[in-house]
Short mmCIF file of C-alpha atoms in Angstrom, two decimals:
data_model
loop_
_atom_site.label_atom_id
_atom_site.label_comp_id
_atom_site.label_asym_id
_atom_site.label_seq_id
_atom_site.Cartn_x
_atom_site.Cartn_y
_atom_site.Cartn_z
CA MET Y 80 28.33 170.59 334.22
CA ASP Y 81 27.59 166.44 335.06
CA GLU Y 82 32.00 166.25 335.94
CA ILE Y 83 31.15 169.22 338.35
CA SER Y 84 27.70 167.08 339.36
CA SER Y 85 29.98 164.09 340.14
CA ARG Y 86 32.59 165.61 341.60
CA GLY Y 87 30.01 166.67 344.22
CA SER Y 88 28.27 163.42 344.64
CA GLN Y 89 32.13 161.97 344.75
CA ASN Y 90 32.87 164.50 348.20
CA VAL Y 91 29.60 163.52 349.76
CA SER Y 92 30.18 159.79 349.01
CA ASP Y 93 33.57 159.88 350.30
CA SER Y 94 32.74 162.29 353.52
CA THR Y 95 29.63 159.60 354.52
CA ARG Y 96 31.72 156.30 354.51
CA ALA Y 97 34.82 158.77 356.51
CA LEU Y 98 31.99 159.58 358.92
CA ALA Y 99 30.55 155.97 358.99
CA VAL Y 100 34.26 154.87 359.66
CA TRP Y 101 34.77 156.87 362.83
CA HIS Y 102 31.66 156.07 364.33
CA GLY Y 103 31.99 152.79 363.64
CA ARG Y 104 35.34 153.26 365.85
CA THR Y 105 33.56 155.23 368.07
CA THR Y 106 30.92 152.35 368.81
CA LEU Y 107 33.35 149.71 368.43
CA GLY Y 108 35.65 151.75 371.82
CA LEU Y 109 32.95 152.30 373.74
CA LEU Y 110 31.73 148.61 373.24
CA SER Y 111 35.26 147.39 373.80
CA LEU Y 112 34.88 148.71 377.50
CA PRO Y 113 34.02 146.68 380.41
CA ASN Y 114 31.33 146.43 381.35
CA GLU Y 115 31.12 148.27 384.48
CA LEU Y 116 32.48 151.06 382.60
CA LEU Y 117 29.99 150.52 379.67
CA SER Y 118 27.48 151.20 382.58
CA MET Y 119 29.00 153.98 384.23
CA CYS Y 120 28.90 155.97 380.32
CA PHE Y 121 25.08 155.00 380.26
CA GLU Y 122 25.17 156.77 383.82
CA HIS Y 123 26.92 160.21 383.08
CA ALA Y 124 24.75 160.17 379.05
CA LEU Y 125 21.69 160.58 381.96
CA ASP Y 126 23.12 163.42 384.06
CA GLU Y 127 21.06 166.29 384.60
CA ASP Y 128 18.57 165.12 381.93
CA PHE Y 129 15.40 164.66 383.83
CA GLU Y 130 13.12 165.24 380.51
CA ASP Y 131 14.45 162.82 378.70
CA GLY Y 132 16.40 160.72 381.31
CA PRO Y 133 14.59 157.46 380.97
CA PHE Y 134 14.15 157.53 377.28
CA VAL Y 135 17.79 158.08 376.11
CA ALA Y 136 18.29 154.35 378.15
CA LEU Y 137 15.92 153.12 376.10
CA ARG Y 138 18.22 154.65 373.22
CA LEU Y 139 21.23 152.86 374.63
CA SER Y 140 19.26 149.35 374.90
CA HIS Y 141 18.58 149.48 371.82
CA ILE Y 142 22.54 149.82 370.50
CA SER Y 143 22.96 145.97 370.97
CA SER Y 144 21.96 142.81 373.33
CA ARG Y 145 24.84 143.60 375.20
CA CYS Y 146 23.69 146.62 375.32
CA ARG Y 147 20.39 145.44 376.68
CA ALA Y 148 21.90 143.54 379.17
CA VAL Y 149 24.07 146.27 381.08
CA ALA Y 150 21.12 148.93 380.87
CA LEU Y 151 18.72 146.45 382.02
CA GLY Y 152 21.29 145.37 384.52
CA ASN Y 153 22.09 149.22 386.11
CA THR Y 154 19.09 150.41 388.02
CA LYS Y 155 19.86 153.99 388.26
CA ILE Y 156 19.43 154.68 384.80
CA TRP Y 157 15.88 154.07 385.12
CA ALA Y 158 15.22 156.19 387.70
CA THR Y 159 13.28 159.08 386.12
CA LEU Y 160 9.89 159.11 385.93
CA HIS Y 161 8.63 161.72 384.22
CA HIS Y 162 4.86 162.87 383.60
CA ASP Y 163 3.98 165.73 380.95
CA THR Y 164 0.63 166.79 378.75
CA SER Y 165 1.98 164.77 376.03
CA MET Y 166 1.70 161.18 378.26
CA CYS Y 167 -0.88 158.89 376.65
CA SER Y 168 0.05 155.57 378.41
CA LEU Y 169 1.69 154.98 381.69
CA ASP Y 170 3.62 151.57 380.63
CA PHE Y 171 6.49 152.86 380.02
CA THR Y 172 7.08 154.40 383.45
CA GLU Y 173 5.73 151.20 385.34
CA ALA Y 174 8.68 149.91 383.18
CA CYS Y 175 10.73 152.06 384.34
CA ILE Y 176 9.94 151.43 388.03
CA SER Y 177 10.30 147.89 387.77
CA ARG Y 178 14.19 147.94 386.08
CA SER Y 179 14.18 150.60 388.71
CA GLY Y 180 15.10 148.32 391.44
CA ARG Y 181 14.89 150.44 394.80
CA SER Y 182 17.25 153.06 393.30
CA PRO Y 183 16.17 156.87 394.66
CA LEU Y 184 13.89 158.00 392.12
CA THR Y 185 13.33 161.40 390.16
CA VAL Y 186 9.83 162.19 389.77
CA ALA Y 187 8.69 165.45 387.54
CA VAL Y 188 4.88 165.93 387.64
CA THR Y 189 3.00 168.42 384.94
CA PHE Y 190 0.02 169.87 386.32
CA SER Y 191 -2.35 171.29 383.92
CA ASN Y 192 -5.00 174.00 383.61
CA LYS Y 193 -6.11 172.43 380.27
CA LYS Y 194 -8.20 168.69 380.38
CA LEU Y 195 -6.59 166.99 377.02
CA ALA Y 196 -7.96 163.86 375.37
CA ASN Y 197 -6.69 160.69 375.87
CA ARG Y 198 -3.98 162.26 377.74
CA ILE Y 199 -2.71 160.71 380.85
CA THR Y 200 -3.32 163.57 384.06
CA ALA Y 201 -1.20 164.16 387.17
CA THR Y 202 -3.66 162.47 389.11
CA GLN Y 203 -3.36 159.43 387.19
CA PHE Y 204 0.26 159.70 387.41
CA LEU Y 205 0.38 160.23 391.02
CA GLU Y 206 -1.97 157.30 391.37
CA LEU Y 207 0.49 154.45 390.05
CA LEU Y 208 3.33 156.13 391.99
CA GLU Y 209 1.09 155.26 395.18
CA GLU Y 210 0.16 151.90 393.73
CA HIS Y 211 3.65 151.07 393.50
CA ASN Y 212 4.62 151.60 397.06
CA ILE Y 213 7.89 154.42 395.87
CA LEU Y 214 6.77 157.37 397.43
CA ALA Y 215 9.55 156.94 400.08
CA ARG Y 216 12.03 156.60 397.03
CA CYS Y 217 11.43 159.78 395.56
CA ARG Y 218 14.65 161.94 396.48
CA ARG Y 219 14.02 164.34 393.32
CA VAL Y 220 10.62 166.01 392.71
CA ILE Y 221 9.64 168.22 390.30
CA VAL Y 222 6.68 170.18 390.07
CA ILE Y 223 5.80 172.44 386.86
CA LEU Y 224 2.83 174.25 386.05
CA SER Y 225 1.78 174.47 382.74
CA CYS Y 226 -0.82 177.31 382.30
CA ASN Y 227 -1.35 177.99 378.55
CA LEU Y 228 -4.05 180.02 377.38
CA LYS Y 229 -2.85 180.47 373.54
CA ASN Y 230 -3.38 183.97 373.87
CA CYS Y 231 -6.59 184.08 375.27
CA LEU Y 232 -6.80 186.44 378.20
CA GLU Y 233 -10.50 186.21 379.07
CA GLU Y 234 -9.39 182.66 379.81
CA LEU Y 235 -7.43 184.64 383.37
CA ASP Y 236 -10.98 184.12 384.86
CA GLN Y 237 -10.58 180.13 384.81
CA PRO Y 238 -8.61 178.57 388.04
CA ILE Y 239 -5.51 177.29 386.55
CA PHE Y 240 -5.37 174.11 387.41
CA ILE Y 241 -8.38 171.33 386.48
CA GLN Y 242 -10.81 170.80 389.79
CA GLU Y 243 -10.33 167.05 389.39
CA GLU Y 244 -6.26 167.65 389.64
CA ILE Y 245 -6.97 169.83 392.94
CA GLY Y 246 -9.34 168.10 394.29
CA SER Y 247 -7.74 165.09 393.91
CA LYS Y 248 -6.50 162.65 396.41
CA HIS Y 249 -2.62 163.14 395.81
CA PHE Y 250 -2.88 167.04 395.47
CA GLY Y 251 -5.50 168.64 397.34
CA SER Y 252 -5.77 166.20 400.39
CA CYS Y 253 -1.22 166.02 400.71
CA VAL Y 254 -1.08 162.16 400.01
CA PHE Y 255 1.35 162.82 397.77
CA PHE Y 256 3.38 165.76 399.59
CA SER Y 257 2.50 164.52 402.87
CA ASN Y 258 4.22 161.42 402.28
CA VAL Y 259 7.67 161.69 400.58
CA THR Y 260 10.52 163.50 401.99
CA PRO Y 261 12.73 164.74 399.07
CA ASP Y 262 15.96 165.78 398.82
CA TYR Y 263 15.27 168.23 396.16
CA LEU Y 264 12.29 170.03 395.60
CA ASP Y 265 12.22 172.49 392.16
CA VAL Y 266 8.92 174.33 390.98
CA ARG Y 267 8.53 175.95 388.04
CA ILE Y 268 5.40 178.32 386.49
CA ASP Y 269 4.84 177.93 382.54
CA GLN Y 270 3.26 180.15 381.46
CA ASP Y 271 2.85 182.43 378.38
CA HIS Y 272 0.96 185.82 380.05
CA TRP Y 273 2.11 187.40 383.39
CA GLU Y 274 -1.16 187.61 384.12
CA VAL Y 275 -1.08 184.31 384.54
CA SER Y 276 2.22 183.71 386.77
CA ASP Y 277 0.42 185.61 389.70
CA MET Y 278 -2.94 183.22 389.69
CA ALA Y 279 -0.53 180.30 389.25
CA GLU Y 280 1.39 181.95 392.33
CA SER Y 281 -1.68 182.13 394.39
CA GLN Y 282 -2.78 179.11 394.03
CA LEU Y 283 0.68 177.06 394.17
CA SER Y 284 1.25 179.06 397.65
CA VAL Y 285 -1.98 177.70 398.68
CA LEU Y 286 -1.43 174.19 397.86
CA LEU Y 287 2.25 173.97 398.24
CA GLY Y 288 1.73 176.03 401.89
CA GLU Y 289 -0.72 173.50 403.06
CA THR Y 290 0.13 170.27 402.39
CA PHE Y 291 4.12 169.30 401.39
CA LEU Y 292 6.11 172.50 403.56
CA ASP Y 293 3.32 172.08 406.67
CA SER Y 294 3.61 167.96 406.65
CA MET Y 295 7.78 167.74 406.15
CA ALA Y 296 9.07 170.54 408.79
CA GLU Y 297 9.82 168.17 411.25
CA ARG Y 298 10.78 164.83 408.91
CA CYS Y 299 12.54 167.42 406.74
CA GLN Y 300 15.61 165.79 404.63
CA LEU Y 301 15.63 168.18 401.73
CA LYS Y 302 18.84 170.26 400.56
CA HIS Y 303 17.64 172.09 397.52
CA LEU Y 304 14.78 173.79 396.86
CA THR Y 305 13.81 176.13 393.77
CA VAL Y 306 10.85 178.64 394.32
CA PRO Y 307 8.60 180.82 391.82
CA ALA Y 308 7.15 182.66 394.38
CA LEU Y 309 8.79 183.47 397.50
CA PRO Y 310 6.92 186.42 399.60
CA THR Y 311 3.69 185.50 398.70
CA LEU Y 312 4.10 181.59 399.44
CA PHE Y 313 6.06 182.14 402.59
CA ASP Y 314 4.73 185.83 404.59
CA ASP Y 315 3.92 183.47 407.76
CA ALA Y 316 7.16 180.92 407.68
CA ASP Y 317 7.37 180.30 411.18
CA TYR Y 318 9.46 176.95 411.06
CA LEU Y 319 13.00 176.12 410.68
CA VAL Y 320 14.47 173.61 408.19
CA ASP Y 321 18.38 172.77 409.12
CA SER Y 322 19.14 170.49 406.02
CA LEU Y 323 18.80 172.70 403.43
CA SER Y 324 21.54 174.56 402.18
CA SER Y 325 20.88 175.43 398.67
CA LEU Y 326 17.59 177.97 397.74
CA HIS Y 327 16.60 179.70 394.63
CA PHE Y 328 13.78 182.16 393.88
CA VAL Y 329 12.24 183.36 391.51
CA LEU Y 330 10.88 187.28 392.36
CA GLU Y 331 8.67 189.62 390.27
CA HIS Y 332 9.64 192.67 392.83
CA LYS Y 333 12.27 193.75 395.46
CA LEU Y 334 12.88 191.65 398.10
CA ASP Y 335 11.00 192.71 401.19
CA ALA Y 336 10.89 191.90 405.23
CA SER Y 337 8.71 188.68 404.79
CA ALA Y 338 11.43 187.42 402.06
CA VAL Y 339 13.97 187.87 404.68
CA ALA Y 340 12.20 186.29 407.66
CA PHE Y 341 12.11 183.07 405.57
CA LEU Y 342 15.64 183.02 404.55
CA ALA Y 343 16.36 183.15 408.61
CA CYS Y 344 13.85 179.80 408.40
CA PHE Y 345 17.11 178.07 407.03
CA PRO Y 346 20.37 178.26 409.47
CA ALA Y 347 22.55 176.41 407.46
CA LEU Y 348 21.95 177.74 403.77
CA GLN Y 349 25.11 178.06 402.23
CA ASP Y 350 24.15 178.52 398.70
CA LEU Y 351 21.64 180.98 397.75
CA GLU Y 352 20.25 182.30 393.84
CA VAL Y 353 18.34 184.89 393.25
CA THR Y 354 16.63 185.76 389.88
CA LEU Y 355 14.79 188.65 390.16
CA THR Y 356 12.80 191.48 387.77
CA VAL Y 357 13.49 195.55 388.09
CA TYR Y 358 10.99 197.52 387.15
CA GLY Y 359 12.15 200.83 389.15
CA VAL Y 360 12.05 202.27 391.89
CA ASP Y 361 11.18 200.82 395.22
CA THR Y 362 9.15 203.29 397.86
CA ASN Y 363 8.97 201.28 400.84
CA SER Y 364 12.73 200.74 400.79
CA HIS Y 365 12.65 202.53 404.04
CA LEU Y 366 10.85 200.20 406.28
CA PHE Y 367 13.07 197.91 406.86
CA GLN Y 368 15.90 199.11 408.01
CA GLU Y 369 17.75 196.83 410.48
CA HIS Y 370 21.05 194.81 409.71
CA VAL Y 371 20.40 191.00 409.42
CA PRO Y 372 23.42 189.09 408.60
CA PHE Y 373 23.28 185.43 407.19
CA PRO Y 374 26.86 184.21 408.36
CA SER Y 375 26.05 179.81 407.16
CA ILE Y 376 25.55 181.69 403.37
CA CYS Y 377 28.84 181.12 400.95
CA ASN Y 378 28.00 181.08 397.57
CA LEU Y 379 25.45 183.24 395.80
CA ARG Y 380 24.21 183.58 393.21
CA PHE Y 381 22.36 187.04 391.60
CA ARG Y 382 20.10 187.24 388.36
CA LEU Y 383 18.36 190.58 387.73
CA HIS Y 384 16.61 191.91 384.95
CA LEU Y 385 16.39 195.26 384.80
CA LEU Y 386 12.44 196.86 382.42
CA PHE Y 387 13.62 199.93 380.54
CA GLU Y 388 11.04 202.07 379.56
CA PRO Y 389 12.12 205.54 378.25
CA GLU Y 390 9.55 207.51 379.58
CA ASP Y 391 9.78 206.00 382.93
CA GLU Y 392 12.10 208.98 384.78
CA GLU Y 393 12.66 206.68 388.21
CA TYR Y 394 14.01 204.00 385.89
CA VAL Y 395 17.80 205.69 386.92
CA GLU Y 396 16.72 205.23 390.93
CA SER Y 397 15.96 201.47 390.48
CA HIS Y 398 18.03 199.41 393.25
CA PHE Y 399 18.08 196.06 394.93
CA GLU Y 400 18.70 197.09 398.84
CA LEU Y 401 18.15 193.31 400.06
CA ILE Y 402 17.09 195.21 403.09
CA ASN Y 403 20.06 195.35 404.46
CA CYS Y 404 21.25 192.01 404.33
CA ILE Y 405 24.82 191.01 405.50
CA PHE Y 406 26.19 188.08 403.87
CA PRO Y 407 29.82 188.38 406.20
CA ASN Y 408 31.43 184.45 405.08
CA ALA Y 409 30.25 185.06 401.44
CA PHE Y 410 32.82 183.49 398.93
CA ASN Y 411 31.89 183.29 395.49
CA MET Y 412 29.34 185.84 393.55
CA ASP Y 413 28.28 185.22 390.15
CA LEU Y 414 26.19 188.97 389.12
CA LEU Y 415 23.69 188.86 385.54
CA LEU Y 416 22.50 192.25 385.26
CA GLU Y 417 20.31 191.94 382.33
CA PHE Y 418 18.92 195.65 380.59
CA ARG Y 419 15.62 194.60 379.07
CA THR Y 420 13.74 197.43 377.16
CA ASP Y 421 10.91 196.61 374.09
CA ILE Y 422 12.27 200.10 371.94
CA PRO Y 423 13.73 198.66 368.73
CA TYR Y 424 16.72 198.39 367.22
CA GLN Y 425 15.94 201.78 364.86
CA GLY Y 426 15.03 203.56 368.61
CA PHE Y 427 17.44 201.64 370.93
CA GLN Y 428 20.72 202.76 369.93
CA GLU Y 429 20.42 205.61 372.51
CA TYR Y 430 20.00 204.79 374.99
CA VAL Y 431 21.45 200.64 374.86
CA LEU Y 432 24.79 203.44 374.55
CA ARG Y 433 24.15 204.72 378.21
CA SER Y 434 23.22 201.56 379.88
CA GLU Y 435 26.07 200.95 381.57
CA TRP Y 436 25.87 204.61 383.10
CA ASP Y 437 21.57 202.93 383.72
CA PHE Y 438 23.30 199.77 385.87
CA THR Y 439 24.70 202.74 388.64
CA PRO Y 440 21.78 202.85 390.83
CA LEU Y 441 21.47 199.06 390.92
CA LEU Y 442 25.21 198.17 391.72
CA ASP Y 443 25.62 200.62 394.27
CA SER Y 444 22.71 199.35 396.31
CA LEU Y 445 23.90 195.87 395.41
CA PHE Y 446 27.29 197.17 397.32
CA PRO Y 447 27.08 199.75 399.53
CA HIS Y 448 29.49 199.52 401.93
CA LYS Y 449 32.32 197.48 403.16
CA HIS Y 450 30.57 195.33 405.57
CA ARG Y 451 28.22 193.52 403.38
CA TYR Y 452 30.69 190.99 401.51
CA ALA Y 453 33.18 191.66 403.61
CA SER Y 454 34.87 188.16 402.97
CA LEU Y 455 33.94 187.78 398.99
CA GLU Y 456 37.42 186.85 397.14
CA ASN Y 457 35.95 185.49 393.95
CA LEU Y 458 33.54 188.17 391.30
CA SER Y 459 31.39 187.82 388.14
CA VAL Y 460 29.80 189.87 386.61
CA THR Y 461 28.37 190.04 383.13
CA PHE Y 462 25.94 193.07 381.77
CA LYS Y 463 23.52 192.16 378.71
CA VAL Y 464 21.34 194.32 377.12
CA ALA Y 465 18.04 192.27 375.64
CA ASP Y 466 14.37 193.18 374.15
CA LEU Y 467 11.90 191.84 376.54
CA ALA Y 468 11.64 188.41 375.25
CA GLY Y 469 16.14 187.91 376.18
CA VAL Y 470 17.31 188.45 372.94
CA PRO Y 471 20.60 189.86 373.18
CA ALA Y 472 20.83 192.96 371.16
CA ILE Y 473 24.53 191.77 369.30
CA GLU Y 474 24.92 194.63 367.02
CA ILE Y 475 25.34 196.98 369.72
CA ARG Y 476 28.67 198.90 368.51
CA ASP Y 477 30.26 199.49 372.72
CA SER Y 478 30.01 197.24 375.29
CA PRO Y 479 30.23 198.61 378.69
CA VAL Y 480 32.65 199.00 380.64
CA GLY Y 481 31.56 196.93 383.93
CA ALA Y 482 34.98 198.91 386.02
CA ALA Y 483 33.67 202.40 385.27
CA VAL Y 484 30.63 201.92 387.58
CA PHE Y 485 31.69 198.90 389.46
CA PRO Y 486 32.44 199.99 393.40
CA LEU Y 487 35.22 198.04 394.13
CA ARG Y 488 36.52 199.86 396.98
CA ASN Y 489 33.01 197.80 399.03
CA LEU Y 490 35.41 195.10 398.09
CA PRO Y 491 38.16 195.10 400.81
CA SER Y 492 38.94 191.02 400.64
CA LEU Y 493 38.22 191.19 396.52
CA LYS Y 494 41.05 188.74 394.75
CA ASN Y 495 39.94 187.93 390.99
CA PHE Y 496 37.08 190.28 389.26
CA GLU Y 497 36.28 189.33 386.42
CA VAL Y 498 33.63 190.99 383.47
#
């Protein structure tokens, strides 16, 4: 036993030494780069990471004195200002502002329904930005609505945002949102109950509609917009934003006429992404029959979640009409069809095995005729079966065969089809 133990220790020791040698070579290889290339490596390490970006920059600056000099000399890696409900001090934010020079900024701010002791609020964070006169540099703005009720549903009657936050001069009376003209705006709702989402969307509609969107209509530079609630947020949209080329929105029901009218506000829109939850048959599809073309859109991405209940006989009629929208110049489409159910696995099998046929009405409504996607050449489709939390049912024996249910006859220009 002692011999086996010693051999095991020896193997671990050898592995540790080998790892240390490899790490040393990697570090030496990185540090052997010229300052310009080393600085570029630091930038790529932070790409698309708005949450940890500035902290990654801080860790990179601690590798060596040379790395610190390179990091401090690159204003871009300090250009992310991130606020969340765990923030206890503004010192690091101030340091990032001073180190960012005149670089364009990414600003992520979290509004919470909870007032936590010894935490920096969104109001205090936005006050700091105004004090440093950097609102004009906020090119990428991310607004996060944190609605954590800890399963205490009696709190649903309370406002999602603290009144101090809503009534502050920085949010309620437009000072922040009326003075930023970002290229990228992403609004997110982080909630733990579906009813919270509805309440948050309602308040968000008023706040954004009366501040940011109204004030920016005439001087807009926005290129990308992500919103969590389209029809309730933009029911009476009557402006045009020529700069927007990318749009993503999340819905809890089918697109309706107001959503289509909203899409028409962006005549230069090229990339459209829709995340939609389909509950069952839509009884209002007959209310809007006019064909509406969107010739500027080239790339489509649909994320459709079908919620299934065995007792719901109308489920098989679920569809996504897009209200007769036509995308004559759409070239690429990425489509996810996710079948969700709360049936436990013991009773899950018989329904899941026929789930591909449950997708058929939805596919037929997505691709009703040859004119909707007349130019579509590339199509990627993913079928997924999961529980209500989105956890995939990996034990299912038989996988759906997409080609068996897919209306390929309605895609006359299709060249590449991946399932």
